[in-house]
Short mmCIF file of C-alpha atoms in Angstrom, two decimals:
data_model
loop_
_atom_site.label_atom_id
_atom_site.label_comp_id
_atom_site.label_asym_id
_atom_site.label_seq_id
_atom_site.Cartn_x
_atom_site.Cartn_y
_atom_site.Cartn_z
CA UNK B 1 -20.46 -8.33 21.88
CA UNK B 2 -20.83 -10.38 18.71
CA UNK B 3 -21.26 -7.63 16.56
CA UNK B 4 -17.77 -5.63 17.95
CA UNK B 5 -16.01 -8.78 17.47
CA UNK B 6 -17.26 -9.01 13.72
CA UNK B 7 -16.64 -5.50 13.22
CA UNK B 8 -12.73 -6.29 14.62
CA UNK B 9 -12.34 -8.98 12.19
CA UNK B 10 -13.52 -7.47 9.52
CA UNK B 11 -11.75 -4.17 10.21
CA UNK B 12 -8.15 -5.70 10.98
CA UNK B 13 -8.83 -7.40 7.43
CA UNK B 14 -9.49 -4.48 5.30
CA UNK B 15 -6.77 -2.57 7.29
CA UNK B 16 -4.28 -5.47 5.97
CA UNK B 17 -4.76 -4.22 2.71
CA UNK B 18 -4.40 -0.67 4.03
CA UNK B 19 -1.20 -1.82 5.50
CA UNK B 20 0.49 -3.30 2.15
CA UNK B 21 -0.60 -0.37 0.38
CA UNK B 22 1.76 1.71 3.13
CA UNK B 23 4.41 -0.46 3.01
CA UNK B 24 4.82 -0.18 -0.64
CA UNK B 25 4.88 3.57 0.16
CA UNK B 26 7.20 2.96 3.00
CA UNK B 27 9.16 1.04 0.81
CA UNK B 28 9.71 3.42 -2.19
CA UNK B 29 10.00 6.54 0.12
CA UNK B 30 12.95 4.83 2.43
CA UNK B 31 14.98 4.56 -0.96
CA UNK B 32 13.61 7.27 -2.87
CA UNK B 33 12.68 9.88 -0.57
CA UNK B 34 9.15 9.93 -3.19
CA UNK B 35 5.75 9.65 -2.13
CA UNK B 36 4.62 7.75 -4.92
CA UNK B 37 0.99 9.07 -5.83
CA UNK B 38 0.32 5.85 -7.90
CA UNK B 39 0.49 3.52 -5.40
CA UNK B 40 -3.32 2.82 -5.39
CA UNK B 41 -2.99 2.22 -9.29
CA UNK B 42 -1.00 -0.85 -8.64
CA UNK B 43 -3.60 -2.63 -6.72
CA UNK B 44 -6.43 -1.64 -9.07
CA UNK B 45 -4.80 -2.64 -12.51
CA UNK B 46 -3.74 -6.10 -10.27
CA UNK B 47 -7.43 -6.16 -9.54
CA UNK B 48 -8.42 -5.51 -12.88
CA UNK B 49 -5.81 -8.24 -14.62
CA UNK B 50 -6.80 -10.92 -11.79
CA UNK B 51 -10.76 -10.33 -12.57
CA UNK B 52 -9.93 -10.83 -16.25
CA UNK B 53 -7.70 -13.96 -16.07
CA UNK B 54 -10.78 -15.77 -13.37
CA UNK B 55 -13.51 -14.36 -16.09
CA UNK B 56 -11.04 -16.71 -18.79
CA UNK B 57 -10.80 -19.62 -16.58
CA UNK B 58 -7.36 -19.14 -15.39
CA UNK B 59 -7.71 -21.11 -11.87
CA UNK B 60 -7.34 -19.20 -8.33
CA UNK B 61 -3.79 -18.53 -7.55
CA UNK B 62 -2.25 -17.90 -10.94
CA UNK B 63 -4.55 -15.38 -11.91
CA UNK B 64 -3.49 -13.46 -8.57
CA UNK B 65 0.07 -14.13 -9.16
CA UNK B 66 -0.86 -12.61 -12.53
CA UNK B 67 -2.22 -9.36 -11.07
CA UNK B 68 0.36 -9.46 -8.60
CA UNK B 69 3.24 -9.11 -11.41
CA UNK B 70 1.39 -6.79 -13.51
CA UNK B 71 1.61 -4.51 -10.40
CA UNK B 72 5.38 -5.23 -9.86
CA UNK B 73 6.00 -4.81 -13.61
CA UNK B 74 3.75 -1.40 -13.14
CA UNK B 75 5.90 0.00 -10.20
CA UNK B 76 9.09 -0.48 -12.27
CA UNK B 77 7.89 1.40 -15.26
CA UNK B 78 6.22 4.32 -12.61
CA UNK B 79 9.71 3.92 -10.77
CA UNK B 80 11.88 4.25 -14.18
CA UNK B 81 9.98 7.23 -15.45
CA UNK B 82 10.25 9.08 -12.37
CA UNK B 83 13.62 8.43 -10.95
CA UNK B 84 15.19 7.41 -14.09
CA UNK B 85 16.61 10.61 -15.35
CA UNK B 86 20.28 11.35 -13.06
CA UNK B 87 19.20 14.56 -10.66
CA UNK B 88 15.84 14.90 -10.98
CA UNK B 89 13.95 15.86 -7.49
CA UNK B 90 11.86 13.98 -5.01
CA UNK B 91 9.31 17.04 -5.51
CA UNK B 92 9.30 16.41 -9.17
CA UNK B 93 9.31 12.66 -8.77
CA UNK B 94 6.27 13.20 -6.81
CA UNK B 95 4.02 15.22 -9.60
CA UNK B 96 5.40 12.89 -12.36
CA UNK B 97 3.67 9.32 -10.19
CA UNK B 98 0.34 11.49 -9.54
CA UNK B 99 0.23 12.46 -13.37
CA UNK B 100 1.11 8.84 -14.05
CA UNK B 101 -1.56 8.10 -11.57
CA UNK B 102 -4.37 9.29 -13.72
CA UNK B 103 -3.14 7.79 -16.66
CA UNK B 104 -3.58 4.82 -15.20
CA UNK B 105 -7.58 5.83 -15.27
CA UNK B 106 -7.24 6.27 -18.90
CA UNK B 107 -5.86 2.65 -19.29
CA UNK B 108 -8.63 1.22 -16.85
CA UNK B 109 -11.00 2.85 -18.70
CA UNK B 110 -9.47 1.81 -22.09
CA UNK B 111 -8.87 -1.70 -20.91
CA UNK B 112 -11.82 -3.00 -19.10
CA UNK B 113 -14.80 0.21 -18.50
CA UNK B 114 -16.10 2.03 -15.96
CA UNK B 115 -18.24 -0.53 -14.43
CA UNK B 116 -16.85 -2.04 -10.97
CA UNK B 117 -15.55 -5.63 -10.54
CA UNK B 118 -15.39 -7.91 -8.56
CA UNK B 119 -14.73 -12.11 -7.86
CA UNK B 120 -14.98 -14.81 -5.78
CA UNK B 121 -12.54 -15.28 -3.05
CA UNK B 122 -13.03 -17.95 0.14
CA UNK B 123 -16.45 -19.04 0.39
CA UNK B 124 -18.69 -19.43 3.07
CA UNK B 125 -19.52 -17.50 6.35
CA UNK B 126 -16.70 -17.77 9.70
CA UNK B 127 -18.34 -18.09 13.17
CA UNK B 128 -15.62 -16.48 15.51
CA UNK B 129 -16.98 -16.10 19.41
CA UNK B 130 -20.52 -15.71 17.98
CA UNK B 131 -19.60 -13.29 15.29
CA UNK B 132 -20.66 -14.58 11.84
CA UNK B 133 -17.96 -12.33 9.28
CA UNK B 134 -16.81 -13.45 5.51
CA UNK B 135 -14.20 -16.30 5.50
CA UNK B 136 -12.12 -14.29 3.03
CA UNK B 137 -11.35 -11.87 5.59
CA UNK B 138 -9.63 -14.29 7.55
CA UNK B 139 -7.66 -15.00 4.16
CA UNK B 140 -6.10 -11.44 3.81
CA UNK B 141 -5.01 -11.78 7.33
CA UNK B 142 -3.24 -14.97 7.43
CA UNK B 143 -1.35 -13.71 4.41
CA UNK B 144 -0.85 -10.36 5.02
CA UNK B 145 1.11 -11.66 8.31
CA UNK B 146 4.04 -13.79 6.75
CA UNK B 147 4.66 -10.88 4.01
CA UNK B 148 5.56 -8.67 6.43
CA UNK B 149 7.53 -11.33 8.32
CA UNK B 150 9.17 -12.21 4.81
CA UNK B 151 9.63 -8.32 4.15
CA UNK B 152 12.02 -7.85 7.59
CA UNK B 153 13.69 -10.97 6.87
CA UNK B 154 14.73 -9.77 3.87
CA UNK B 155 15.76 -6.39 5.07
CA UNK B 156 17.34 -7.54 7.21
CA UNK B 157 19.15 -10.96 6.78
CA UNK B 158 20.11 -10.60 2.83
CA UNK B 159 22.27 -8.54 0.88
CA UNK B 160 20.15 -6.73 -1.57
CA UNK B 161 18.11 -5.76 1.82
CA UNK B 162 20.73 -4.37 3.68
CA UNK B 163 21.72 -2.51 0.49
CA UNK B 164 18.08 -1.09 0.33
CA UNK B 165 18.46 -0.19 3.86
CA UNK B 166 21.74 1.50 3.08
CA UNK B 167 19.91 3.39 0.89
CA UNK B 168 17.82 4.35 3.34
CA UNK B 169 20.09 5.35 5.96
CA UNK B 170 22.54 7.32 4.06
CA UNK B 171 22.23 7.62 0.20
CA UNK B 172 25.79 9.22 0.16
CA UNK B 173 27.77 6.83 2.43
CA UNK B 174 25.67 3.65 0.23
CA UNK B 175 26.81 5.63 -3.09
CA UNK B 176 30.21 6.01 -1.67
CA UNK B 177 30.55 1.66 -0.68
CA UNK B 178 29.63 1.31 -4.56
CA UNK B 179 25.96 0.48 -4.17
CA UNK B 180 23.99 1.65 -7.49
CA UNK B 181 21.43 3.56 -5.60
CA UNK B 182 19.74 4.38 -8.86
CA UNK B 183 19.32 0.59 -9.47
CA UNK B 184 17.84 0.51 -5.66
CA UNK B 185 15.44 3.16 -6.24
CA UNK B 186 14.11 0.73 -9.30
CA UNK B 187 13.74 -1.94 -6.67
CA UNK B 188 12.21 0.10 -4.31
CA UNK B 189 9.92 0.84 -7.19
CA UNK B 190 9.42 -2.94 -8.26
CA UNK B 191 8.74 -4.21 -4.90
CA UNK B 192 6.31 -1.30 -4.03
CA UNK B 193 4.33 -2.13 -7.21
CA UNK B 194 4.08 -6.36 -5.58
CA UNK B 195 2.92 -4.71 -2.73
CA UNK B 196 0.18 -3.02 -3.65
CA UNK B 197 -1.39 -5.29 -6.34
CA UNK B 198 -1.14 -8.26 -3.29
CA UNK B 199 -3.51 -5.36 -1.56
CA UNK B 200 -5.30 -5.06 -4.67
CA UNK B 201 -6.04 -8.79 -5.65
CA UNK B 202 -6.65 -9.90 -1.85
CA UNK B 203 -9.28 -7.02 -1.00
CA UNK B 204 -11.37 -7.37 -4.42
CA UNK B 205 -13.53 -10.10 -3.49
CA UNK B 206 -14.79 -8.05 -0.42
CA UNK B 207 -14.93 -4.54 -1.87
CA UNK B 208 -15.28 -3.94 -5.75
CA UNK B 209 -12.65 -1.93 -7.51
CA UNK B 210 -13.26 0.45 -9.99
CA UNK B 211 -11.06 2.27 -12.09
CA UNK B 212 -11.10 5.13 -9.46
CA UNK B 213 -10.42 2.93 -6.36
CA UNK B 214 -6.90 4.09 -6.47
CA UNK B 215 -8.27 7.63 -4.28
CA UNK B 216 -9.42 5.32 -1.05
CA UNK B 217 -6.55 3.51 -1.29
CA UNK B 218 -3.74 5.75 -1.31
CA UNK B 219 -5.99 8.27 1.70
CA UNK B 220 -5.96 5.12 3.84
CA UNK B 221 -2.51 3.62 3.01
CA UNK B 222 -0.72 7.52 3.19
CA UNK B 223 -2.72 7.73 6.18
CA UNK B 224 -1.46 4.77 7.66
CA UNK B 225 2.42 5.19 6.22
CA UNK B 226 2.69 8.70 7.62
CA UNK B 227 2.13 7.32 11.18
CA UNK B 228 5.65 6.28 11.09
CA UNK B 229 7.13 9.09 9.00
CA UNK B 230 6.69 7.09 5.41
CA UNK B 231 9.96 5.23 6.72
CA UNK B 232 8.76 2.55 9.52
CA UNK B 233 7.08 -0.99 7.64
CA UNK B 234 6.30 -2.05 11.17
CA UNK B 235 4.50 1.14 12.08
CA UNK B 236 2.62 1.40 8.97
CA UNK B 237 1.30 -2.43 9.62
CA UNK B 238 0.03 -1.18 12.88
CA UNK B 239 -1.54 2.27 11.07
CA UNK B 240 -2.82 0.33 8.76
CA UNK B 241 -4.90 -2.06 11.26
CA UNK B 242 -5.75 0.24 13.26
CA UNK B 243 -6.74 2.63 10.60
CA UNK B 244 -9.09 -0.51 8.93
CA UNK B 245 -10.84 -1.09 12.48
CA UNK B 246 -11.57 2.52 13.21
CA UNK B 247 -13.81 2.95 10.29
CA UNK B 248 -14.98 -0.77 10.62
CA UNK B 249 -16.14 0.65 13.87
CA UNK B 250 -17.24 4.10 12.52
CA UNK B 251 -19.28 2.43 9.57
CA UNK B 252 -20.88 -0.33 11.82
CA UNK B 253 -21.86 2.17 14.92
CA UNK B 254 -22.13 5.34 12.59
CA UNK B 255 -22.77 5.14 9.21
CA UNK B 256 -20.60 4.09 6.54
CA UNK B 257 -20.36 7.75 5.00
CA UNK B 258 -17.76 8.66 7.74
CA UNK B 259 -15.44 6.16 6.59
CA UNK B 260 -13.00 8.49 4.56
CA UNK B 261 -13.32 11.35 7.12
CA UNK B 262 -11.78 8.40 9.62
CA UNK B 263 -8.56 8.52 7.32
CA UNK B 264 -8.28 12.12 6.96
CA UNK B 265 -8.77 13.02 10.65
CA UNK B 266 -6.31 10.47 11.04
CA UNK B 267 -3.90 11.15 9.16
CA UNK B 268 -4.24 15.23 10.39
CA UNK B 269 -3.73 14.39 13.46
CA UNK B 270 -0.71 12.60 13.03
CA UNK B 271 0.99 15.33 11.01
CA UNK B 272 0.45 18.05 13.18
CA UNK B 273 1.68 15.93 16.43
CA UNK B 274 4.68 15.30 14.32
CA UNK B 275 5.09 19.21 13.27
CA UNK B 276 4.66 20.32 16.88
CA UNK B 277 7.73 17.53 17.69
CA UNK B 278 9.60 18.68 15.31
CA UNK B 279 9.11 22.63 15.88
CA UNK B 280 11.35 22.64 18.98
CA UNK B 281 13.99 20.27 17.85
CA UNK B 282 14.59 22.80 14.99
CA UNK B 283 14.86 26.02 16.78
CA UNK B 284 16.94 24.04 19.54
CA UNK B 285 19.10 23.13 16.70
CA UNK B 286 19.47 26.39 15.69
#
């Protein structure tokens, strides 16, 4: 009984990180109507950055925040290179992140090797019901919780949210009430990149990144986003947990080699449920 109860802990924490990861996709796509392939390059070059700054001395906290910017800063400059030009497609959006997406590997590799890293985050061992799990788990929790409480607030309760869920809702009618949706597509963009460098910086101390950590992470956060159609935050929270405790679960019971397969199956499942949905309300339609 211990050993589940670790196994939950330690599975709703890593699917935390899954879960920002989504909602940064959730995020962009809602505006954009892009799956943004880079998202998983966001929280490796804030993993990267953060690593560097601790390595210098830069205390705990600020060298996050650091990592966390550089990821915002990133999704701007993914977000303006993509969406910037007037017309241009979701479809071509879409190739121009993935390219952008393995630049980002040249940069890594440029910047700071080929050789995983890693740092310190809470110390010491938790004792939950028995279960002995790392304390930094518990970390990524307890903060992955208010952003997503922050993230409907501000959705919801403030201006520039509501005009990002204009956006969302209608692009025309939004364009139409004068709201640059151009300008939200950016933000969309800027808050995606946060997003997944807070995934990026909180996970590293439990799981090395390397420059090619960006592939897990966007399988497991797509996986998790697409459970709510890439346009649900609260959905993708819940993919995202239970995505992170099903392959807790398969790795701890099964071998940790099935891990991936976890997110695929996952994720293949969901589609097709959705396409057999969606088969009948289109031919009623027509």
């Amino acid at each position: 009984m211990s050993d589940l109860i670790g196994y939950l802990v330690t599975g709703l924490g890593i699917g935390a990180g899954f879960a920002l990861v989504a909602s940064g996709l959730v995020a962009i796509y809602r505006v954009t109507r892009v799956v943004n392939f880079a998202q998983g390059a966001f929280a490796v070059l804030a993993a990267m950055l953060a690593a560097s700054l601790l390595g210098a001395g830069v205390p705990h906290g600020l060298a996050e925040l650091g990592g966390v910017t550089l990821g915002a800063l990133t999704g701007l400059i993914v977000g303006a290179v993509a969406i910037g030009r007037p017309g241009t497609s979701p479809g071509t959006s879409l190739i121009v992140t993935l390219g952008l997406g393995v630049l980002a590997y040249a940069v890594e590799i440029l910047i700071w090797g080929d050789q995983p890293r890693s740092y310190p985050g809470v110390p010491g061992v938790a004792d939950l019901a028995g279960a002995r799990l790392q304390a930094h788990y518990l970390l990524i929790i307890a903060v992955t919780a208010p952003v997503f409480a922050l993230m409907a607030w501000f959705f919801t309760r403030t201006d520039l949210g509501r005009a990002l869920s204009a956006c969302a809702s209608n692009r025309y009618a939004a364009q139409v009430v004068g709201i640059d949706v151009r300008r939200m597509g950016l933000l969309a963009f800027t808050i995606g990149g946060a997003l997944g460098g807070l995934a990026g910086v909180l996970t590293t101390p439990v799981q090395q990144v390397t420059f090619d950590s960006d592939v897990a992470l966007i399988v497991n956060g797509f996986a998790a986003a697409v459970l709510g159609g890439l346009t649900r935050p609260v959905i993708a929270l819940a993919g995202g947990l239970l995505l992170g405790v099903a392959q807790t679960l398969a790795a701890g019971y099964g071998g940790g080699a099935y891990q991936v397969e976890v997110a695929l199956v996952l994720m293949l499942t969901v589609m097709i449920v959705q396409a057999a949905r969606t088969g009948p309300v289109a031919e009623t339609a027509r």
